[in-house]
């Protein structure tokens, strides 16, 4: 024990020096405490105080994070977390998703009328947001596990928060049990990785050399176990079973959040893991032990195919969007496959657009569900005639999700495809070509299910047409986001200069 | 001194028992017990490997965090299962299937 004493002053100095880079997370922690206290003591007199505090905290966090945008790779807290440009971009994406989510809850009737109050939801959100930020920065297996669990526990609570009926509790139970199993498998994989390498730091050279010195079967098993935990968060195909059920059963704002922020954080962790195996010389993932390239490509192809084809048969809108988000995950995994600067630019741009599109789609779907109780696509008949502005915004969002002009979804898809083609021209790997072909095929397939909604809304007649009032904050937000999707194709530089 | 392979065998056994329980049990609480087995297998591994990592003590540290997080996870899961029982009068995961394709 005594031989550790000389290290104490230096590690304390390091931790104190790290605190100045940790300001965004400190604000989150303070905001979390403030929201809890505000909800405890002032929820009777000022019911919206927790909402305002959460929103202000998130805006502050976005501002503080953007201050570090031009940062070089900075290890903090003894290398437990590493802050670099990419992690700041991820953090800004989380802020975008969380801010939209906070506004979404504010104007969701089920949450506002919940008899236990909605203040705790904001507190859970801020805790989850802290976990997301740490996920994007983690550089240590302990940090990866800790932050992933923070996000998972918060998400289970979010799904089960309202618990107003059978479906919501069932979704929460499925999510919690499946998630706990996946994280236990990941923990076991991490313990094996620790045993093989003797270190928990991902960027430690001993980590890769330790992995290379054990038989492929052993290191491959441990890595696959860790990837199971990450793939659960991403809802990649062999581990996607939970996502349609949970997305359908959960309250719609929570579905919108789950389909964006934790998924993006999963990608951030995946990048951290893949960076270990990235070989700058050959610009590919080094495949000396286990061919990660093929496994990832296989998962991406499966996700794209299954997500998009199964979505065709769905009648529930939320379920359809769940399957489509599995397809989008596969597509993003393809973008991740291109391990280069342009590949990262493309994927961040795609993710930002994906957050806007998904949030907007769920907002309008939620508005329709709230006012009319319609959840199925075939019930949307005739909605377009009566509520043209609302349904035209939904149409724009769906066009953007498909990836067609004149929306920015096209730009995002185009950037991914062009950087994939560029990578193919450089490497000439057949597997990349297959992925590009599958991706373009699944884009065509996605037309069929996305356009079922406007087909029903505009071209089919309904015996009893419903007129929705447009005067609702959620509709305004949905229309604004749809307009943003149109605007950004003219000015993509507004987003690009950030990246 | 007990060789490291003994620890690894026991933890692999625990993990497999846990996984078997998760896959076969028809009661959400028993599934949780299975998950607990799997987490404890990993914790055992961490502590055993931690012997060889005295300076940073990462294994011991990780074991502590894993135990705390497992407890937190069980608390959340039990609260959710209680809610399920309220609506379904059953905590059999195979019987609660109103959501499906």
Coordinates of C-alpha atoms in Angstrom, one line a residue:
Chain A
X1 CA 0.0 0.0 0.0
X2 CA 2.8 2.4 0.9
X3 CA 4.4 2.2 -2.5
X4 CA 1.3 3.9 -4.0
X5 CA 1.7 7.0 -1.9
X6 CA 4.1 8.8 -4.3
X7 CA 1.4 8.6 -7.0
X8 CA -1.3 10.4 -5.0
X9 CA -0.3 14.0 -5.5
X10 CA 0.2 13.6 -9.2
X11 CA -3.2 11.9 -9.6
X12 CA -4.9 14.5 -7.6
X13 CA -3.3 17.2 -9.7
X14 CA -4.4 15.4 -12.9
X15 CA -8.0 15.1 -11.7
X16 CA -8.1 18.8 -10.7
X17 CA -6.7 19.8 -14.1
X18 CA -9.3 17.6 -15.8
X19 CA -12.2 19.3 -14.1
X20 CA -11.9 22.4 -16.3
X21 CA -12.6 20.2 -19.4
X22 CA -15.4 18.5 -17.5
X23 CA -17.6 21.6 -17.2
X24 CA -20.5 20.3 -19.4
X25 CA -20.8 17.2 -17.3
X26 CA -20.6 19.1 -14.0
X27 CA -23.5 21.3 -15.2
X28 CA -25.4 18.2 -16.0
X29 CA -24.9 16.9 -12.5
X30 CA -25.9 20.2 -10.9
X31 CA -28.9 20.4 -13.2
X32 CA -29.9 16.9 -12.2
X33 CA -29.9 17.9 -8.5
X34 CA -31.7 21.2 -9.2
X35 CA -34.4 19.4 -11.2
X36 CA -35.0 16.9 -8.4
X37 CA -35.1 19.6 -5.7
X38 CA -37.4 21.8 -7.8
X39 CA -39.7 18.9 -8.4
X40 CA -39.8 18.0 -4.7
X41 CA -40.4 21.5 -3.3
X42 CA -41.9 23.7 -6.0
X43 CA -43.9 21.4 -8.2
X44 CA -47.2 22.5 -6.7
X45 CA -46.6 26.2 -7.1
X46 CA -44.6 26.2 -10.4
X47 CA -45.4 23.0 -12.2
X48 CA -43.2 23.8 -15.2
X49 CA -40.1 24.7 -13.2
X50 CA -38.4 21.4 -13.7
X51 CA -39.0 21.7 -17.5
X52 CA -37.5 25.1 -17.6
X53 CA -34.5 24.0 -15.5
X54 CA -33.9 20.9 -17.6
X55 CA -34.1 22.9 -20.8
X56 CA -31.7 25.6 -19.5
X57 CA -29.3 22.9 -18.3
X58 CA -29.3 21.3 -21.7
X59 CA -28.8 24.6 -23.5
X60 CA -25.9 25.4 -21.2
X61 CA -24.4 21.9 -21.8
X62 CA -24.6 22.4 -25.6
X63 CA -22.9 25.8 -25.2
X64 CA -20.2 24.5 -23.0
X65 CA -19.6 21.5 -25.2
X66 CA -19.4 23.6 -28.4
X67 CA -16.6 25.6 -26.6
X68 CA -14.3 22.6 -26.9
X69 CA -15.1 22.0 -30.5
X70 CA -11.6 22.6 -31.8
X71 CA -10.0 20.5 -29.0
X72 CA -7.2 18.1 -29.7
X73 CA -7.4 14.6 -28.1
X74 CA -7.2 15.3 -24.3
X75 CA -7.0 12.4 -21.8
X76 CA -8.8 13.2 -18.6
X77 CA -8.9 11.6 -15.1
X78 CA -5.8 9.5 -15.7
X79 CA -7.0 8.4 -19.1
X80 CA -10.4 7.1 -18.0
X81 CA -12.0 9.4 -20.6
X82 CA -10.6 11.0 -23.6
X83 CA -12.2 14.1 -25.1
X84 CA -11.6 14.7 -28.8
X85 CA -13.3 16.5 -31.7
X86 CA -15.4 13.4 -32.5
X87 CA -16.7 13.0 -29.0
X88 CA -17.7 16.7 -28.9
X89 CA -19.7 16.2 -32.1
X90 CA -21.4 13.3 -30.5
X91 CA -22.1 15.3 -27.4
X92 CA -23.7 18.1 -29.5
X93 CA -25.9 15.4 -31.2
X94 CA -27.0 14.2 -27.8
X95 CA -27.9 17.8 -26.9
X96 CA -30.0 18.2 -30.0
X97 CA -31.9 14.9 -29.3
X98 CA -32.3 15.7 -25.6
X99 CA -33.6 19.3 -26.2
X100 CA -36.1 18.0 -28.7
X101 CA -37.1 15.3 -26.3
X102 CA -37.6 17.8 -23.4
X103 CA -39.9 19.9 -25.6
X104 CA -41.7 16.7 -26.8
X105 CA -42.5 15.7 -23.2
X106 CA -43.6 19.2 -22.4
X107 CA -46.3 19.1 -25.0
X108 CA -47.3 15.4 -24.7
X109 CA -50.6 15.1 -23.0
X110 CA -50.0 11.7 -21.5
X111 CA -47.0 12.9 -19.6
X112 CA -48.6 16.3 -18.6
X113 CA -51.7 14.6 -17.2
X114 CA -49.8 11.8 -15.4
X115 CA -50.9 11.6 -11.8
X116 CA -47.5 11.1 -10.4
X117 CA -46.1 14.2 -12.2
X118 CA -43.6 14.5 -14.9
X119 CA -40.7 16.2 -13.0
X120 CA -38.8 13.0 -12.4
X121 CA -38.7 12.4 -16.2
X122 CA -36.5 15.4 -16.7
X123 CA -34.2 14.3 -13.9
X124 CA -33.9 10.8 -15.4
X125 CA -33.3 12.5 -18.8
X126 CA -30.4 14.5 -17.4
X127 CA -28.9 11.5 -15.8
X128 CA -29.2 9.5 -19.0
X129 CA -27.6 12.5 -20.8
X130 CA -24.6 12.3 -18.5
X131 CA -24.3 8.7 -19.3
X132 CA -24.5 9.4 -23.0
X133 CA -21.7 12.1 -22.7
X134 CA -19.5 9.7 -20.8
X135 CA -20.2 7.0 -23.4
X136 CA -18.9 9.2 -26.1
X137 CA -15.7 10.0 -24.2
X138 CA -15.0 6.7 -22.5
X139 CA -11.6 5.2 -23.0
X140 CA -11.6 2.5 -20.4
X141 CA -13.6 -0.7 -20.1
X142 CA -14.9 0.4 -16.7
X143 CA -16.1 3.7 -18.0
X144 CA -17.7 2.0 -21.0
X145 CA -19.7 -0.3 -18.7
X146 CA -20.6 2.3 -16.2
X147 CA -21.9 4.8 -18.8
X148 CA -23.7 2.1 -20.8
X149 CA -25.5 1.0 -17.6
X150 CA -26.3 4.6 -16.7
X151 CA -28.0 5.0 -20.0
X152 CA -29.7 1.6 -19.8
X153 CA -31.1 2.0 -16.3
X154 CA -32.5 5.4 -17.2
X155 CA -34.0 4.1 -20.4
X156 CA -35.8 1.3 -18.6
X157 CA -37.3 3.8 -16.2
X158 CA -38.3 6.1 -19.1
X159 CA -40.1 3.2 -20.9
X160 CA -41.9 2.2 -17.7
X161 CA -42.5 5.7 -16.5
X162 CA -46.2 6.1 -17.3
X163 CA -47.2 2.4 -17.0
X164 CA -50.7 3.3 -17.9
X165 CA -51.5 -0.1 -19.4
X166 CA -50.5 -3.6 -20.2
X167 CA -48.5 -2.7 -23.3
X168 CA -46.3 -0.1 -21.6
X169 CA -45.4 -2.3 -18.6
X170 CA -44.8 -5.2 -21.0
X171 CA -42.5 -3.1 -23.1
X172 CA -40.6 -2.0 -20.0
X173 CA -40.2 -5.6 -18.8
X174 CA -39.0 -6.9 -22.1
X175 CA -36.5 -4.0 -22.4
X176 CA -35.2 -4.4 -18.9
X177 CA -34.8 -8.1 -18.9
X178 CA -33.2 -8.3 -22.4
X179 CA -31.0 -5.3 -21.6
X180 CA -29.8 -6.8 -18.4
X181 CA -28.9 -10.1 -20.0
X182 CA -27.0 -8.3 -22.8
X183 CA -25.1 -6.1 -20.3
X184 CA -24.2 -9.2 -18.2
X185 CA -22.8 -10.9 -21.3
X186 CA -20.9 -7.8 -22.1
X187 CA -19.5 -7.6 -18.5
X188 CA -18.3 -11.2 -18.8
X189 CA -16.7 -10.4 -22.1
X190 CA -15.0 -7.4 -20.5
X191 CA -13.7 -9.6 -17.7
X192 CA -12.2 -11.9 -20.2
X193 CA -10.6 -9.0 -22.1
X194 CA -9.1 -7.8 -18.9
X195 CA -7.7 -11.2 -18.2
X196 CA -6.2 -11.5 -21.6
X197 CA -4.6 -8.1 -21.7
X198 CA -4.1 -7.1 -18.0
X199 CA -5.3 -3.6 -18.7
X200 CA -8.7 -1.8 -18.8
X201 CA -7.5 1.0 -20.9
X202 CA -8.5 0.7 -24.5
X203 CA -5.7 2.8 -26.0
X204 CA -3.0 1.0 -24.0
X205 CA -0.7 -0.7 -26.5
X206 CA -0.8 -3.8 -24.1
X207 CA -4.5 -4.1 -24.9
X208 CA -4.0 -5.0 -28.6
X209 CA -0.8 -7.0 -28.1
X210 CA -2.4 -8.9 -25.3
X211 CA -5.4 -9.7 -27.5
X212 CA -3.1 -10.8 -30.3
X213 CA -1.2 -13.1 -28.0
X214 CA -4.1 -15.3 -27.1
X215 CA -5.8 -17.8 -29.5
X216 CA -8.3 -16.3 -31.9
X217 CA -11.1 -18.4 -30.5
X218 CA -10.6 -16.9 -27.0
X219 CA -10.1 -13.3 -28.0
X220 CA -12.9 -13.5 -30.6
X221 CA -15.3 -14.9 -28.0
X222 CA -14.5 -12.1 -25.6
X223 CA -14.8 -9.4 -28.2
X224 CA -18.1 -10.8 -29.5
X225 CA -19.5 -10.8 -26.0
X226 CA -18.6 -7.1 -25.6
X227 CA -20.1 -6.4 -29.0
X228 CA -23.3 -8.0 -28.0
X229 CA -23.7 -5.4 -25.3
X230 CA -23.1 -2.6 -27.8
X231 CA -25.2 -4.2 -30.5
X232 CA -28.1 -4.3 -28.1
X233 CA -27.9 -0.5 -27.7
X234 CA -27.7 -0.1 -31.5
X235 CA -30.5 -2.7 -32.0
X236 CA -28.4 -4.4 -34.7
X237 CA -30.0 -7.4 -36.3
X238 CA -29.3 -10.5 -34.2
X239 CA -30.2 -8.4 -31.1
X240 CA -33.0 -6.3 -32.5
X241 CA -35.9 -8.4 -31.0
X242 CA -36.6 -5.9 -28.3
X243 CA -36.8 -2.8 -30.4
X244 CA -40.1 -3.1 -32.3
X245 CA -41.9 -4.2 -29.1
X246 CA -40.4 -1.5 -27.0
X247 CA -40.9 1.2 -29.6
X248 CA -44.5 0.3 -30.0
X249 CA -45.2 0.0 -26.3
X250 CA -43.3 2.9 -24.9
X251 CA -44.8 6.4 -24.7
X252 CA -44.1 8.1 -28.1
X253 CA -41.6 10.7 -26.8
X254 CA -39.6 8.0 -25.2
X255 CA -39.6 6.0 -28.4
X256 CA -38.4 9.0 -30.3
X257 CA -35.6 9.5 -27.8
X258 CA -34.6 5.8 -27.6
X259 CA -34.4 5.6 -31.4
X260 CA -31.9 8.4 -31.6
X261 CA -29.7 9.3 -28.7
X262 CA -28.7 5.9 -27.1
X263 CA -28.3 4.5 -30.6
X264 CA -25.8 7.3 -31.5
X265 CA -24.0 6.8 -28.2
X266 CA -23.7 3.1 -29.1
X267 CA -22.0 4.1 -32.3
X268 CA -19.6 6.4 -30.3
X269 CA -18.6 3.4 -28.2
X270 CA -18.3 1.2 -31.2
X271 CA -15.9 3.7 -32.7
X272 CA -13.8 3.7 -29.5
X273 CA -13.5 -0.1 -29.8
X274 CA -12.8 -0.1 -33.5
X275 CA -10.1 2.5 -33.1
X276 CA -8.0 -0.1 -31.3
X277 CA -7.9 -2.3 -34.3
X278 CA -7.5 0.5 -36.8
X279 CA -4.3 0.3 -38.7
X280 CA -3.3 3.7 -40.1
X281 CA -0.9 2.1 -42.7
X282 CA -3.5 0.0 -44.6
X283 CA -6.4 2.2 -43.6
X284 CA -8.4 -0.8 -42.6
X285 CA -9.2 -2.6 -39.4
X286 CA -6.3 -4.9 -38.7
X287 CA -7.5 -8.5 -39.0
X288 CA -4.6 -10.3 -37.5
X289 CA -6.8 -12.1 -34.9
X290 CA -10.4 -11.9 -35.9
X291 CA -11.9 -10.6 -39.0
X292 CA -14.0 -7.8 -37.6
X293 CA -14.5 -6.4 -41.1
X294 CA -16.6 -9.3 -42.2
X295 CA -18.6 -9.5 -39.0
X296 CA -19.5 -5.9 -39.1
X297 CA -20.2 -5.9 -42.8
X298 CA -22.4 -9.0 -42.3
X299 CA -24.3 -7.3 -39.4
X300 CA -24.8 -4.1 -41.5
X301 CA -26.1 -6.0 -44.5
X302 CA -28.5 -8.1 -42.3
X303 CA -29.8 -5.0 -40.5
X304 CA -30.4 -3.2 -43.7
X305 CA -32.2 -6.1 -45.3
X306 CA -34.3 -7.2 -42.4
X307 CA -35.1 -3.8 -41.1
X308 CA -36.4 -2.5 -44.5
X309 CA -38.1 -5.7 -45.7
X310 CA -40.0 -6.4 -42.4
X311 CA -41.1 -2.8 -42.2
X312 CA -43.2 -3.4 -45.3
X313 CA -45.5 -5.7 -43.5
X314 CA -46.1 -3.4 -40.5
X315 CA -49.3 -1.7 -39.9
X316 CA -48.6 0.1 -36.7
X317 CA -46.7 3.4 -37.5
X318 CA -44.5 3.2 -34.5
X319 CA -43.5 -0.4 -35.3
X320 CA -42.8 0.6 -38.9
X321 CA -40.6 3.4 -37.8
X322 CA -38.9 0.9 -35.4
X323 CA -38.0 -1.4 -38.2
X324 CA -37.0 1.5 -40.4
X325 CA -34.6 2.6 -37.7
X326 CA -33.1 -0.8 -37.7
X327 CA -32.5 -0.3 -41.4
X328 CA -31.0 3.1 -40.7
X329 CA -28.7 1.5 -38.1
X330 CA -27.4 -0.9 -40.7
X331 CA -26.8 2.1 -43.0
X332 CA -24.9 4.0 -40.4
X333 CA -22.8 0.9 -39.6
X334 CA -21.8 0.9 -43.3
X335 CA -20.8 4.5 -43.0
X336 CA -18.8 3.6 -39.9
X337 CA -17.1 0.9 -41.9
X338 CA -15.4 3.6 -43.9
X339 CA -12.8 4.4 -41.3
X340 CA -11.6 7.7 -42.6
X341 CA -12.2 11.4 -42.0
X342 CA -14.7 11.8 -44.8
X343 CA -16.5 8.7 -43.5
X344 CA -16.8 10.3 -40.0
X345 CA -18.0 13.5 -41.5
X346 CA -20.6 11.7 -43.5
X347 CA -21.8 9.6 -40.5
X348 CA -22.1 12.6 -38.2
X349 CA -24.0 14.6 -40.8
X350 CA -26.3 11.6 -41.3
X351 CA -26.9 11.2 -37.6
X352 CA -27.7 14.8 -37.1
X353 CA -30.3 14.6 -39.9
X354 CA -31.5 11.3 -38.6
X355 CA -32.2 12.9 -35.1
X356 CA -34.2 15.7 -36.7
X357 CA -36.1 13.4 -39.0
X358 CA -37.0 10.8 -36.4
X359 CA -38.0 13.3 -33.7
X360 CA -40.2 15.2 -36.2
X361 CA -41.8 12.0 -37.5
X362 CA -42.6 10.8 -34.0
X363 CA -44.0 14.2 -33.0
X364 CA -46.5 14.3 -35.8
X365 CA -47.4 10.6 -35.3
X366 CA -47.9 11.3 -31.6
X367 CA -50.1 14.3 -32.4
X368 CA -52.3 12.2 -34.6
X369 CA -52.4 9.5 -32.0
X370 CA -53.3 11.9 -29.2
X371 CA -56.1 13.6 -31.0
X372 CA -57.7 10.7 -32.9
X373 CA -56.2 7.6 -31.3
X374 CA -55.1 6.4 -34.7
X375 CA -51.9 4.3 -34.6
X376 CA -52.2 2.1 -37.7
X377 CA -51.4 3.2 -41.2
X378 CA -54.7 2.0 -42.7
X379 CA -56.5 4.2 -40.2
X380 CA -54.8 7.3 -41.7
X381 CA -57.2 7.2 -44.6
X382 CA -58.5 10.6 -45.6
X383 CA -56.4 12.5 -43.0
X384 CA -54.6 14.4 -45.8
X385 CA -57.6 16.1 -47.2
X386 CA -58.6 17.6 -43.9
X387 CA -55.2 18.4 -42.4
X388 CA -53.1 19.2 -45.4
X389 CA -50.3 21.2 -43.7
X390 CA -49.8 18.5 -41.0
X391 CA -49.7 15.6 -43.5
X392 CA -47.5 17.5 -46.0
X393 CA -45.0 18.0 -43.2
X394 CA -45.2 14.3 -42.5
X395 CA -44.7 13.6 -46.2
X396 CA -41.6 15.8 -46.3
X397 CA -40.2 14.0 -43.3
X398 CA -40.9 10.6 -44.8
X399 CA -39.3 11.6 -48.1
X400 CA -36.3 12.7 -46.1
X401 CA -36.2 9.4 -44.3
X402 CA -36.2 7.6 -47.6
X403 CA -33.4 9.8 -48.8
X404 CA -34.9 11.6 -51.8
X405 CA -34.5 15.2 -52.9
X406 CA -35.6 17.9 -52.3
X407 CA -34.9 17.1 -48.6
X408 CA -31.6 17.0 -46.7
X409 CA -32.1 13.3 -46.2
X410 CA -30.9 13.0 -49.8
X411 CA -27.7 15.0 -49.0
X412 CA -27.0 12.8 -46.0
X413 CA -27.4 9.6 -47.9
X414 CA -25.4 11.0 -50.8
X415 CA -22.5 11.9 -48.5
X416 CA -22.4 8.4 -47.1
X417 CA -22.6 6.8 -50.5
X418 CA -20.0 9.0 -52.0
X419 CA -17.5 8.4 -49.2
X420 CA -18.3 4.7 -49.4
X421 CA -17.6 4.7 -53.1
X422 CA -14.4 6.7 -52.5
X423 CA -13.3 4.1 -50.0
X424 CA -14.2 1.3 -52.4
X425 CA -12.1 2.9 -55.2
X426 CA -9.1 3.1 -52.7
X427 CA -9.4 -0.4 -51.3
X428 CA -11.3 -2.3 -54.0
X429 CA -12.7 -4.6 -51.3
X430 CA -15.6 -6.6 -52.7
X431 CA -17.4 -6.6 -49.4
X432 CA -17.7 -2.8 -49.5
X433 CA -19.2 -3.0 -52.9
X434 CA -21.8 -5.6 -51.8
X435 CA -22.7 -3.3 -48.9
X436 CA -23.2 -0.3 -51.2
X437 CA -25.4 -2.4 -53.4
X438 CA -27.5 -3.6 -50.5
X439 CA -27.8 -0.1 -49.2
X440 CA -29.1 1.2 -52.4
X441 CA -31.5 -1.7 -52.8
X442 CA -32.8 -1.1 -49.3
X443 CA -33.3 2.6 -50.0
X444 CA -35.6 1.5 -52.9
X445 CA -37.4 -0.9 -50.6
X446 CA -37.9 1.7 -48.0
X447 CA -40.0 3.7 -50.5
X448 CA -42.7 1.1 -50.3
X449 CA -43.4 1.4 -46.6
X450 CA -42.7 5.1 -46.1
X451 CA -45.1 6.0 -48.9
X452 CA -47.9 3.8 -47.6
X453 CA -48.6 6.6 -45.1
X454 CA -49.2 9.4 -47.7
X455 CA -50.9 6.9 -49.9
X456 CA -53.5 6.3 -47.3
X457 CA -53.6 9.9 -46.1
X458 CA -54.1 11.5 -49.5
X459 CA -55.4 9.0 -52.0
X460 CA -57.8 6.9 -49.9
X461 CA -61.2 8.1 -48.8
X462 CA -62.4 7.8 -45.3
X463 CA -66.1 7.5 -44.4
X464 CA -65.8 9.9 -41.4
X465 CA -63.1 12.5 -42.0
X466 CA -61.4 13.9 -39.0
X467 CA -60.3 17.5 -38.7
X468 CA -57.4 18.1 -36.4
X469 CA -56.7 21.4 -34.8
X470 CA -53.3 22.6 -36.0
X471 CA -52.9 24.9 -33.1
X472 CA -50.6 22.7 -31.0
X473 CA -47.0 23.2 -30.1
X474 CA -46.1 19.7 -31.2
X475 CA -47.5 20.4 -34.7
X476 CA -45.6 23.7 -34.9
X477 CA -42.4 21.9 -33.9
X478 CA -43.0 19.1 -36.5
X479 CA -43.6 21.7 -39.2
X480 CA -40.6 23.7 -38.2
X481 CA -38.4 20.6 -38.3
X482 CA -39.8 19.6 -41.7
X483 CA -39.1 23.0 -42.9
X484 CA -35.5 22.7 -41.5
X485 CA -35.1 19.5 -43.6
X486 CA -36.0 21.5 -46.7
X487 CA -33.8 24.4 -45.7
X488 CA -30.7 22.3 -45.0
X489 CA -30.5 20.9 -48.5
X490 CA -30.1 24.5 -49.8
X491 CA -27.6 25.4 -47.0
X492 CA -26.0 22.1 -45.9
X493 CA -22.9 24.2 -45.0
X494 CA -24.8 25.4 -41.9
X495 CA -24.3 22.0 -40.4
X496 CA -21.1 21.1 -42.2
X497 CA -19.0 23.9 -40.9
X498 CA -19.6 22.6 -37.4
X499 CA -18.3 19.2 -38.4
Chain B
X1 CA -2.0 -20.9 -4.1
X2 CA -5.0 -21.7 -6.2
X3 CA -4.2 -21.5 -9.9
X4 CA -6.0 -18.9 -12.0
X5 CA -7.6 -21.6 -14.2
X6 CA -9.7 -22.8 -11.3
X7 CA -11.2 -19.4 -10.9
X8 CA -11.9 -19.2 -14.6
X9 CA -13.6 -22.6 -14.7
X10 CA -15.8 -21.7 -11.8
X11 CA -16.8 -18.4 -13.3
X12 CA -17.4 -20.0 -16.7
X13 CA -19.6 -22.5 -14.9
X14 CA -21.5 -19.8 -13.1
X15 CA -22.0 -17.9 -16.3
X16 CA -23.4 -20.9 -18.1
X17 CA -25.8 -21.7 -15.2
X18 CA -27.0 -18.1 -15.3
X19 CA -27.5 -18.2 -19.1
X20 CA -29.4 -21.5 -18.8
X21 CA -31.6 -20.0 -16.1
X22 CA -32.3 -16.9 -18.3
X23 CA -33.2 -19.0 -21.3
X24 CA -35.3 -21.6 -19.6
X25 CA -37.0 -20.0 -16.6
X26 CA -40.6 -18.9 -17.0
X27 CA -40.6 -16.4 -14.2
X28 CA -39.2 -12.9 -14.4
X29 CA -37.7 -13.1 -10.9
X30 CA -35.9 -16.3 -11.7
X31 CA -34.6 -14.7 -14.9
X32 CA -33.2 -11.9 -12.8
X33 CA -31.5 -14.5 -10.6
X34 CA -29.9 -15.9 -13.7
X35 CA -28.7 -12.5 -14.7
X36 CA -27.2 -12.1 -11.2
X37 CA -25.3 -15.4 -11.7
X38 CA -23.9 -14.1 -14.9
X39 CA -22.8 -10.8 -13.4
X40 CA -21.2 -12.5 -10.4
X41 CA -19.3 -14.8 -12.8
X42 CA -17.8 -11.7 -14.3
X43 CA -17.1 -10.2 -10.9
X44 CA -15.2 -13.4 -9.9
X45 CA -13.2 -13.2 -13.0
X46 CA -12.3 -9.5 -12.4
X47 CA -11.2 -10.2 -8.8
X48 CA -9.2 -13.2 -9.8
X49 CA -7.4 -11.4 -12.7
X50 CA -6.9 -8.3 -10.4
X51 CA -4.2 -10.2 -8.5
X52 CA -1.9 -9.7 -11.5
X53 CA -2.7 -6.0 -11.8
X54 CA -1.7 -4.8 -8.3
X55 CA -0.6 -1.3 -9.3
X56 CA -3.7 0.2 -10.8
X57 CA -6.0 -2.4 -9.2
X58 CA -8.4 -2.1 -12.1
X59 CA -10.0 -5.5 -11.5
X60 CA -10.9 -4.9 -7.9
X61 CA -12.3 -1.5 -8.8
X62 CA -14.4 -2.9 -11.6
X63 CA -15.8 -5.6 -9.4
X64 CA -17.0 -3.0 -6.9
X65 CA -18.7 -1.0 -9.6
X66 CA -20.2 -4.1 -11.2
X67 CA -21.7 -5.1 -7.8
X68 CA -23.3 -1.7 -7.2
X69 CA -24.6 -1.4 -10.8
X70 CA -26.1 -4.9 -10.6
X71 CA -28.0 -3.9 -7.4
X72 CA -29.3 -0.8 -9.1
X73 CA -30.3 -2.8 -12.2
X74 CA -32.2 -5.3 -10.0
X75 CA -34.0 -2.5 -8.2
X76 CA -35.2 -1.0 -11.5
X77 CA -36.2 -4.4 -12.9
X78 CA -38.1 -5.4 -9.8
X79 CA -40.1 -2.1 -9.9
X80 CA -41.0 -2.8 -13.5
X81 CA -41.9 -6.4 -12.8
X82 CA -44.2 -5.2 -10.0
X83 CA -46.0 -3.0 -12.5
X84 CA -46.3 -6.0 -14.9
X85 CA -47.9 -8.0 -12.1
X86 CA -50.4 -5.3 -11.5
X87 CA -51.7 -5.4 -15.1
X88 CA -51.2 -9.1 -16.1
X89 CA -51.5 -10.9 -12.7
X90 CA -48.5 -13.0 -13.9
X91 CA -44.8 -12.4 -14.2
X92 CA -44.3 -15.1 -16.8
X93 CA -42.5 -13.4 -19.7
X94 CA -44.0 -15.8 -22.2
X95 CA -47.5 -15.0 -21.2
X96 CA -47.0 -11.2 -21.4
X97 CA -47.1 -10.9 -25.2
X98 CA -49.6 -8.4 -26.3
X99 CA -46.9 -6.7 -28.4
X100 CA -45.8 -8.8 -31.4
X101 CA -45.7 -8.9 -35.1

